[in-house]
Coordinates of C-alpha atoms in Angstrom, one line a residue:
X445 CA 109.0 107.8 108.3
X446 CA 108.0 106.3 111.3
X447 CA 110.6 105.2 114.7
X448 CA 112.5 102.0 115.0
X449 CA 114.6 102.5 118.1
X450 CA 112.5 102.5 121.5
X451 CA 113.2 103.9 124.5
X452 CA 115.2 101.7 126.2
X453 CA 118.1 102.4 123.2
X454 CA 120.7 104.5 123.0
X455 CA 120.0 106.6 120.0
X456 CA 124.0 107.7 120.4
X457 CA 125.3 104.6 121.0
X458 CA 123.3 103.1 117.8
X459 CA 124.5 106.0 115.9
X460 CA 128.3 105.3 116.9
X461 CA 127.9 101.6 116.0
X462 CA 126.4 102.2 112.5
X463 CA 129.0 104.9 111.9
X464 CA 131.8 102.5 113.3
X465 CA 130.3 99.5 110.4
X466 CA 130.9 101.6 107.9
X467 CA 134.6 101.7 108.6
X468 CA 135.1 98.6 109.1
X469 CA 133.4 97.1 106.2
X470 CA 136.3 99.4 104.1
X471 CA 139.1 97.4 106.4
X472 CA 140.1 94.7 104.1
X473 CA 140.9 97.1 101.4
X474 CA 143.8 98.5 100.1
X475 CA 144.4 102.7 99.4
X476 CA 144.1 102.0 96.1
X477 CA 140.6 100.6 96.5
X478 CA 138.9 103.3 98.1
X479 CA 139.1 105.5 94.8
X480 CA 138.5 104.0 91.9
X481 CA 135.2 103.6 89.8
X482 CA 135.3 101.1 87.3
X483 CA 131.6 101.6 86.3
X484 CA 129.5 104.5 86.4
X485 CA 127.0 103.1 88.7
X486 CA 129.7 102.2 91.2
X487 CA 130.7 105.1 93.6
X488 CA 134.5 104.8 95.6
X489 CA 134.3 103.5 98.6
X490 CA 135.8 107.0 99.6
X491 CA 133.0 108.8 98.4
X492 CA 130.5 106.9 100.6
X493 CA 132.4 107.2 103.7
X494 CA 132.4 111.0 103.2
X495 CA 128.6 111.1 101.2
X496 CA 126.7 109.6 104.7
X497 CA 129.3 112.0 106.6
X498 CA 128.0 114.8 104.7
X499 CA 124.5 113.7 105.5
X500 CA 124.6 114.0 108.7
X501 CA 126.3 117.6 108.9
X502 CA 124.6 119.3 106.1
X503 CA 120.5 118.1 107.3
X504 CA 121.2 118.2 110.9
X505 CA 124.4 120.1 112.1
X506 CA 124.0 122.9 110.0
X507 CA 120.2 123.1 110.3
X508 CA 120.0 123.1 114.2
X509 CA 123.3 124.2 115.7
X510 CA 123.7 127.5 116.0
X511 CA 126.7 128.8 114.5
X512 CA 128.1 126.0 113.4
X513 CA 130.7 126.0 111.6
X514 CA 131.3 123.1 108.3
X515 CA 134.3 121.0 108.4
X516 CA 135.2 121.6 105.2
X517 CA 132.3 123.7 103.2
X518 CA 134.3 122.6 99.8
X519 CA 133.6 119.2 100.9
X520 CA 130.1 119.8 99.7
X521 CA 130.6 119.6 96.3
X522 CA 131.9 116.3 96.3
X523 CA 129.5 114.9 98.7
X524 CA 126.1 115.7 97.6
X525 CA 124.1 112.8 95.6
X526 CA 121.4 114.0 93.9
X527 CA 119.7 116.7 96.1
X528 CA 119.2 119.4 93.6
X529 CA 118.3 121.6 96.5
X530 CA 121.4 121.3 98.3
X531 CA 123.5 123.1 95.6
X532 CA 126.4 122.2 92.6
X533 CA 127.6 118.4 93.2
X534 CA 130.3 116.7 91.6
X535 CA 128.7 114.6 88.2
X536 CA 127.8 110.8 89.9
X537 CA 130.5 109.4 87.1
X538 CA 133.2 111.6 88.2
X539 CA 134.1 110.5 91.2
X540 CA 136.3 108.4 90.6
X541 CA 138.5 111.4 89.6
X542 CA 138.5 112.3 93.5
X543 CA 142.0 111.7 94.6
X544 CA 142.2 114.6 96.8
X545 CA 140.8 115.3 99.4
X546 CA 143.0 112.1 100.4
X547 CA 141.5 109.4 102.6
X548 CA 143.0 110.8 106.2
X549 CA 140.9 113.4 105.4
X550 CA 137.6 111.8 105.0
X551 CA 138.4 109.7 108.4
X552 CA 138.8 113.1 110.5
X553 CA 135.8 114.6 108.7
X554 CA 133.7 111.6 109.8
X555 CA 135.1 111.8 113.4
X556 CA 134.9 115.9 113.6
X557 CA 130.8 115.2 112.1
X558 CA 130.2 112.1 115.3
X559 CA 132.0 114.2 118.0
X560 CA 129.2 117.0 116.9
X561 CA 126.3 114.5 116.5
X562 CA 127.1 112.8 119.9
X563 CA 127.4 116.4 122.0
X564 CA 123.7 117.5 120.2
X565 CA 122.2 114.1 121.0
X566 CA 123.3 114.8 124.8
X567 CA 122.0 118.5 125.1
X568 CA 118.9 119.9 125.8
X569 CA 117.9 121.3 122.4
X570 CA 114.7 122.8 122.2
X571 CA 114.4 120.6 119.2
X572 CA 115.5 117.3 120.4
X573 CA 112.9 115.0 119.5
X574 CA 113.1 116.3 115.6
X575 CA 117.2 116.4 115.8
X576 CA 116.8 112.9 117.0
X577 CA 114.5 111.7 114.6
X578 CA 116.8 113.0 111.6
X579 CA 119.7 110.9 113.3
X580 CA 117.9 107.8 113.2
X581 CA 116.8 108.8 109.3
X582 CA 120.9 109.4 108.8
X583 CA 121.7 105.8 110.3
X584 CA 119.2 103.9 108.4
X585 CA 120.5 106.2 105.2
X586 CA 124.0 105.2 106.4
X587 CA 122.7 101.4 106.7
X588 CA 121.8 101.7 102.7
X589 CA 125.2 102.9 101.9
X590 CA 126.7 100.2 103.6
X591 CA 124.8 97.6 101.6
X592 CA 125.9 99.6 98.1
X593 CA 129.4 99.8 99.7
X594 CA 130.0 96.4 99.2
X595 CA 128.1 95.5 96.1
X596 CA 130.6 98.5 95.0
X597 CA 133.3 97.1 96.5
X598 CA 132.5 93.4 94.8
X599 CA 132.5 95.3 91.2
X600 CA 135.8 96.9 92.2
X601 CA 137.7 93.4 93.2
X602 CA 135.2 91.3 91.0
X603 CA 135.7 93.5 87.5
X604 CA 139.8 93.5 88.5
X605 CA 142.2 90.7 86.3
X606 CA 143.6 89.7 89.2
X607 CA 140.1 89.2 91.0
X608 CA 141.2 89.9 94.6
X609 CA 139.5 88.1 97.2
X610 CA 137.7 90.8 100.0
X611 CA 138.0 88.4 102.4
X612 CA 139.6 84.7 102.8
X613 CA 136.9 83.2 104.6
X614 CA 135.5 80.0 102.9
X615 CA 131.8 80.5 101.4
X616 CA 129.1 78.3 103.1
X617 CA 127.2 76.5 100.9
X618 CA 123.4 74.9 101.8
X619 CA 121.5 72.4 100.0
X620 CA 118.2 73.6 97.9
X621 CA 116.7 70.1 97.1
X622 CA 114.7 70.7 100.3
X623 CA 112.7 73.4 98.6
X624 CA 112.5 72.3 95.5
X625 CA 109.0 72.1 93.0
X626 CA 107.1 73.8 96.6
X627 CA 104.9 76.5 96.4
X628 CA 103.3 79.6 98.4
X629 CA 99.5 79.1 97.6
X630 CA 97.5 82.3 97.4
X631 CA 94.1 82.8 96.8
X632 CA 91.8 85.0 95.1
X633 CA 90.6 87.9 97.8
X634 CA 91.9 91.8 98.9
X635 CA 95.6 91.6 100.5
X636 CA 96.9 94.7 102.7
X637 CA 99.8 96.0 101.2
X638 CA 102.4 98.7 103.1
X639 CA 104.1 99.2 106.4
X640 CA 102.2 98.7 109.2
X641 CA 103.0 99.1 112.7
X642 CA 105.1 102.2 114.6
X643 CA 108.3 100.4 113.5
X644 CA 110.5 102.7 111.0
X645 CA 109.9 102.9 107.1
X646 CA 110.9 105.0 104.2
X647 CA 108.2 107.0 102.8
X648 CA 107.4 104.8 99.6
X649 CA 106.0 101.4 102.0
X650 CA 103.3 104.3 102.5
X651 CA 100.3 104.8 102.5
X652 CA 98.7 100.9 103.5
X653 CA 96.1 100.3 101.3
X654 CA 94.4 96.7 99.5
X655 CA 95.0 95.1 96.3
X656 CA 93.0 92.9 94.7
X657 CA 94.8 89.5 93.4
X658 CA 94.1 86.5 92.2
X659 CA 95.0 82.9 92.7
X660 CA 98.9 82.6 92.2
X661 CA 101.6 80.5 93.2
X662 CA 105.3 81.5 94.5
X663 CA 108.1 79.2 94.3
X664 CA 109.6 78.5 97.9
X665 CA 112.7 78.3 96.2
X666 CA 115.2 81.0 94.3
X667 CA 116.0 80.1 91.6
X668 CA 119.3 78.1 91.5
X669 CA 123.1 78.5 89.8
X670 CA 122.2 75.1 88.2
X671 CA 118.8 76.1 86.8
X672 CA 120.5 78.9 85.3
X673 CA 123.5 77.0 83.6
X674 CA 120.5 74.6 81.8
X675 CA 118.8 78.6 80.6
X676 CA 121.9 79.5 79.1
X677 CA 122.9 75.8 77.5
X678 CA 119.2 75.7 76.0
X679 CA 120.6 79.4 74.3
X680 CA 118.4 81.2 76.6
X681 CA 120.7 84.5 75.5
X682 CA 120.2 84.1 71.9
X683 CA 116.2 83.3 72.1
X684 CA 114.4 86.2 71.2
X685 CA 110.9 84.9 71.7
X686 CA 112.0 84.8 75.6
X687 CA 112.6 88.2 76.2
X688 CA 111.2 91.8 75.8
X689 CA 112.8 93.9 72.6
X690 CA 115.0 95.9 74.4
X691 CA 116.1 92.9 76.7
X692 CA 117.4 91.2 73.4
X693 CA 119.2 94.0 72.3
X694 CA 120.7 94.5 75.7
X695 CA 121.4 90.5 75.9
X696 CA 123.1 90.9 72.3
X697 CA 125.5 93.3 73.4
X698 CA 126.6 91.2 76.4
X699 CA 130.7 90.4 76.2
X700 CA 129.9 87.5 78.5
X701 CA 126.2 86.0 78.0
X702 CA 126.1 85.4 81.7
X703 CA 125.2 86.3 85.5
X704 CA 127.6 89.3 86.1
X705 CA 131.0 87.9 87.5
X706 CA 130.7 84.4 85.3
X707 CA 133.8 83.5 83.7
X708 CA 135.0 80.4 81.5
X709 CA 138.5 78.7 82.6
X710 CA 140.2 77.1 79.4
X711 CA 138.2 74.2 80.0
X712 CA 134.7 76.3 79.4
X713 CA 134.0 75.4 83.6
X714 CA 132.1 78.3 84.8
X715 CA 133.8 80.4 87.6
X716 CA 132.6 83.3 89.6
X717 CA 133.7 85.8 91.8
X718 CA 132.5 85.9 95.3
X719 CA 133.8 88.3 98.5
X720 CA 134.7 85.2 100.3
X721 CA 137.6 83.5 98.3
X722 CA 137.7 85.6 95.0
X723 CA 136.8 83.2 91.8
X724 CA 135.4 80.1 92.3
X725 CA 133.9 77.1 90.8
X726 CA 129.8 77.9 90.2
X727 CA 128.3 76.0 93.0
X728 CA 125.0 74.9 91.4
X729 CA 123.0 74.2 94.4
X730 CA 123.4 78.3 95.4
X731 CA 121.1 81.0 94.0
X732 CA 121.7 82.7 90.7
X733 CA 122.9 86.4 91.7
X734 CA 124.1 89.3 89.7
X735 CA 121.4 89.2 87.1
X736 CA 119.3 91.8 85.4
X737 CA 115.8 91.8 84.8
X738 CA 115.7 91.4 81.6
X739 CA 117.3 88.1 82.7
X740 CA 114.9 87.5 84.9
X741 CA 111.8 88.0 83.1
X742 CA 113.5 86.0 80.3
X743 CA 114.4 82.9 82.6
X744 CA 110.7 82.9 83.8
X745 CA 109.6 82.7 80.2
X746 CA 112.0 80.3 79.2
X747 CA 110.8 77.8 82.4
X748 CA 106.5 78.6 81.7
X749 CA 106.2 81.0 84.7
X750 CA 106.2 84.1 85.1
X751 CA 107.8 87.1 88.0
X752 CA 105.3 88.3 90.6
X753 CA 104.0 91.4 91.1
X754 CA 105.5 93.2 94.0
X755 CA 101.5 93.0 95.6
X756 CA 101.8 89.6 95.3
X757 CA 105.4 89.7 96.7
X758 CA 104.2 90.7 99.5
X759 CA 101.2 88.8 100.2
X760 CA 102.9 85.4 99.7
X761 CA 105.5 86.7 101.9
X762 CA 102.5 87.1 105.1
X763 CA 101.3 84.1 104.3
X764 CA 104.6 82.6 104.7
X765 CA 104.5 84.4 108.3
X766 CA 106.5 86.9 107.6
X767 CA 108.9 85.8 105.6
X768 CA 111.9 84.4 107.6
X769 CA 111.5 81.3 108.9
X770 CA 115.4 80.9 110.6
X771 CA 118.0 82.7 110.7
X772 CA 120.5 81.0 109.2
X773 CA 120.5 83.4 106.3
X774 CA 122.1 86.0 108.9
X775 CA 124.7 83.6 110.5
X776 CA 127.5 84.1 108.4
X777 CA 128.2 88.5 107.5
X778 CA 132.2 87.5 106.4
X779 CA 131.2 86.7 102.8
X780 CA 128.0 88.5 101.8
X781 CA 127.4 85.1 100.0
X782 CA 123.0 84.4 99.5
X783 CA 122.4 81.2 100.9
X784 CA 119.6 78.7 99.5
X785 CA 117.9 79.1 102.7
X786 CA 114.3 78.8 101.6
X787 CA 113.4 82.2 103.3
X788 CA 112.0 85.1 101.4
X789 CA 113.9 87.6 103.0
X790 CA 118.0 88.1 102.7
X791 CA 119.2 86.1 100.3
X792 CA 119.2 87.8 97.1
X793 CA 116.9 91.0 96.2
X794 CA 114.3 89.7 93.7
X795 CA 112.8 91.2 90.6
X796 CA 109.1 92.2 90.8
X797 CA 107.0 92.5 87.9
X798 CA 106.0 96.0 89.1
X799 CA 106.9 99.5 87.9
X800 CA 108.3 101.5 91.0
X801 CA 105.3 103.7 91.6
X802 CA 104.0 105.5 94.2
X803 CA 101.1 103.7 96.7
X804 CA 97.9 105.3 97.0
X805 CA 98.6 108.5 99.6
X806 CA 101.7 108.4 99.2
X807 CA 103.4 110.8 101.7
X808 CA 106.2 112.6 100.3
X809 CA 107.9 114.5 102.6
X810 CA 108.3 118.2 102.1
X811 CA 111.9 120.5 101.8
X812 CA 115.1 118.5 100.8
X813 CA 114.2 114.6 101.9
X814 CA 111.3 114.9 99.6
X815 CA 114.0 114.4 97.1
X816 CA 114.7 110.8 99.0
X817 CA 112.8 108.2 96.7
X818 CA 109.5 110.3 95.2
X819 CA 111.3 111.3 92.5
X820 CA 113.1 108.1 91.7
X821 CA 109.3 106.8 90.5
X822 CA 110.0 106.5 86.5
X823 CA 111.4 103.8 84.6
X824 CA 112.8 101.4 87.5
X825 CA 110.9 98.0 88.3
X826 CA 110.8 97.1 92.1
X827 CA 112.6 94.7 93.9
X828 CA 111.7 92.8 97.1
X829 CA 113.5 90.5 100.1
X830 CA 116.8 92.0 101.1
X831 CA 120.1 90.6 100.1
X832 CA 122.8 88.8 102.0
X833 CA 124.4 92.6 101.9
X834 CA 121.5 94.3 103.7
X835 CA 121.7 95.4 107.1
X836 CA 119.2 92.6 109.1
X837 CA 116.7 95.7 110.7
X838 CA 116.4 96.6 106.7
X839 CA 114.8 93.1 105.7
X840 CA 111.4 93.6 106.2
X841 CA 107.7 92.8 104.3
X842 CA 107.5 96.2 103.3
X843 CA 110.6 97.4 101.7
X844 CA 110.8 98.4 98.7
X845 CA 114.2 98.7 96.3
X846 CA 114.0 100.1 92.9
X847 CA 116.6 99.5 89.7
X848 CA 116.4 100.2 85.8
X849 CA 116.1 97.3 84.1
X850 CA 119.6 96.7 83.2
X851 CA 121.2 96.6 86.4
X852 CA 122.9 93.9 88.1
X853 CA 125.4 94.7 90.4
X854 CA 123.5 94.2 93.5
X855 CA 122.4 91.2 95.0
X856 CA 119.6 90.4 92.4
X857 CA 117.8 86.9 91.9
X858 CA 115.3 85.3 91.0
X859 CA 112.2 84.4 92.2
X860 CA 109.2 82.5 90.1
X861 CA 105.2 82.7 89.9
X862 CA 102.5 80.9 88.3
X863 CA 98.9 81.8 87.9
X864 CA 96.5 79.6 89.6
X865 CA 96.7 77.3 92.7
X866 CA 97.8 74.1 91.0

C-alpha cells in the first residue's frame, strides 16, 4: 500500500477532515436512523461511526503507545468487522440490536480516539513514519466507510413506507443523447494492468503485470433508466434464455422485478427513491442504478453485448486518458445522484465480467491487515469506476470493488462490450 499524501500535507489536518466527513454525512438524520438495519448487508450508521473509530485505536493506538489505555475495551466487541485476529465481534446481522452504547457515546469515543491520534502524529515517536503510514491506511479505510455509509443510509430511508428524503436538494439531471451508439475501440495487443505510480493503493491493484486482449469495443455510455424500462417491457425478468440459472431463480423470487428502489404509483408510472428529494418520477435519460449482476449480465444479453472483463475495464479506461474527461460528475456531493456524464469514473460502479481474484504477485500483507481484501477472493465478481458516493481521491484506474452476485445496494450500473472493432 503505497503513499498518497506528499509532503507539503498535513497528515493531521487530512486526518481531522476525513474524520470530521464522516459526521457530517450522518447530520441530516434523525436518532432513530443511526440504529436500525433493515437488511443484513446494511450496517447502522452508528456502527460505522464507532467501526472506523475502533480502527484507528485498536491498529495504531494500542500498538504503538505505550500504556495506553482503551476507551472503552467492551467497545471491541461491537466494533470489529471481520478480523478473526482481533478477537469475539458482534455477528455482522446483529447490529442492529445495538441500542446501547447510545450515540453520545460513540461521538466522545470518536473525539477521545482523534485527541490521541492528533498528539501521536505531533510527537517524536521512534516509529513515526510507520504510525503515520497506518493513519493514512485508517483515512482511506474511513473514506470506504463513508461511501457504504450512505448507500446504507439510502436502504434505510429508501426501504422505509414513508421514503424520507436525506436531503431536499433538487437532483440534477444531464442529457445522454450525446454519448449515445459511441464506442472505446481497443485493439488486439498486451495492456498493463495494476497501480502504477508512488500514489496510494490497496494491496489487490498489485502486482502490475500484462494481459493479453483482443479487439473489443466499450460503450461511452452507461446504460440508461430508459434502456432499462424497454428490458423489463420486452419481459427481460421472466426470459430465462437471458440470464445464468441461478440469476433466474434469483430474478423469480424478486417482489418487485426491478432496479432496487423502483416502485409503481396506481397508475403503473415507475418511481424511485433518490437521497436528493426521496421518490421520484424515473428520469430516463439518467443511468440505471441499484442493479445486480445478474441483471447486468442479463441486460447485456438481452441487447447482443456482452460485460467486459475487468482487464479490459481498464484498458479502455487508458485509452480514454484516464478515464475522466470533466468534472462535472464531482460538482454536485448533496444528492449522491450518478450523472450521465459520459466519464468512466464516478458515476455508478460497473459490473465486470471477472471473478475477484488475486493479480499475479499479489502482495498480501502480513499480521492483521492481511485480513483486508486477500481473503475476500471467492465467489464475488469485480466492479470498476467509482460511484457518485465515492470519495473523489478513491476514483482511480486501478481500483478494484468486489460484490456477490446478488447485491445491489451500492451504486451499481451498467456498462456494455462487444467483441471486435466494428
Amino acid at each position: 500500500m503505497t503513499k498518497s499524501i506528499d509532503s507539503n500535507t498535513s497528515l493531521a489536518d487530512h486526518f481531522l477532515v476525513v474524520r470530521q466527513q464522516s459526521v457530517a454525512l450522518c447530520a441530516p438524520l434523525r436518532p432513530e436512523d443511526y440504529v436500525v438495519q433493515p437488511y443484513p448487508d446494511v450496517s447502522p450508521p452508528k456502527w460505522h461511526l464507532g467501526h472506523v473509530t475502533w480502527f484507528f485505536e485498536n491498529f495504531i493506538l494500542a500498538e504503538y503507545v505505550d500504556g495506553y489505555t482503551p476507551y472503552d475495551t467492551a467497545l471491541n466487541w461491537f466494533f470489529n468487522s471481520y478480523y478473526e485476529s482481533q478477537g469475539p465481534r458482534i455477528t455482522r446481522s446483529n447490529r442492529g440490536n445495538m441500542t446501547r452504547p447510545e450515540l453520545s457515546t460513540i461521538l466522545d469515543y470518536r473525539r477521545h480516539v482523534d485527541e490521541r491520534i492528533a498528539e501521536l502524529l505531533a510527537s517524536d515517536h521512534r516509529e513515526i513514519i510507520r504510525i503515520r503510514e497506518l493513519v493514512e491506511l485508517g483515512c482511506h479505510h474511513e473514506q470506504q466507510h463513508q461511501e457504504l455509509l450512505l448507500t446504507d443510509i439510502k436502504y434505510i430511508l429508501g426501504t422505509n413506507p414513508f421514503f424520507p428524503a436525506y436531503t431536499d436538494e433538487p437532483v440534477t439531471t444531464e442529457t445522454q443523447a450525446a454519448y449515445q451508439g459511441e464506442y472505446l475501440k481497443v485493439e488486439t495487443g498486451l495492456h498493463t494492468i495494476g497501480h502504477e505510480g508512488s500514489g496510494f493503493c490497496w494491496d489487490n491493484e498489485l502486482s502490475v503485470h500484462q494481459v493479453y486482449l483482443e479487439d473489443f469495443r466499450l460503450a461511452t455510455s452507461l446504460v440508461a433508466n430508459g434502456d432499462y424500462l424497454r428490458f423489463m417491457r420486452d419481459g427481460g425478468y421472466e426470459r430465462f434464455e437471458l440470464w445464468q440459472m441461478e440469476g433466474i431463480e434469483w430474478a423469480r423470487s424478486l417482489e418487485v422485478k426491478a432496479p432496487l428502489y423502483w416502485v409503481q404509483d396506481e397508475s403503473g408510472k415507475w418511481l424511485h427513491y433518490q437521497l436528493g428529494g426521496g421518490l421520484q418520477p424515473v428520469d430516463p435519460s439518467l443511468p440505471v442504478t441499484h442493479v445486480s449482476w445478474y441483471e447486468a449480465d442479463a441486460y447485456a444479453r438481452w441487447a447482443g453485448a456482452r460485460l467486459p472483463t475487468e482487464f479490459e475495464w481498464e484498458a479502455a479506461c487508458k485509452v480514454a486518458g484516464g478515464g475522466v474527461r470533466n468534472d462535472q460528475n464531482w460538482s454536485d456531493r448533496t444528492n449522491f445522484q450518478p450523472l450521465a456524464s459520459g466519464d468512466l469514473l464516478g458515476d455508478t460502479w460497473e459490473w465486470t465480467n471477472s471473478a475477484y481474484l488475486p493479480y499475479p504477485r499479489y502482495p498480501r500483507p502480513e499480521g492483521a491487515l492481511g485480513e483486508y481484501n486477500g481473503k475476500f477472493m471467492v465467489n464475488q465478481m469485480v466492479l470498476r469506476g467509482g460511484s457518485c458516493a465515492t470519495p473523489q481521491s478513491h476514483a482511480r484506474v486501478s481500483y478494484r470493488n468486489f460484490f456477490q452476485t446478488d447485491k445491489r445496494w451500492q451504486f451499481t450500473g451498467i456498462r456494455l462490450a462487444w467483441d471486435g472493432l466494428s
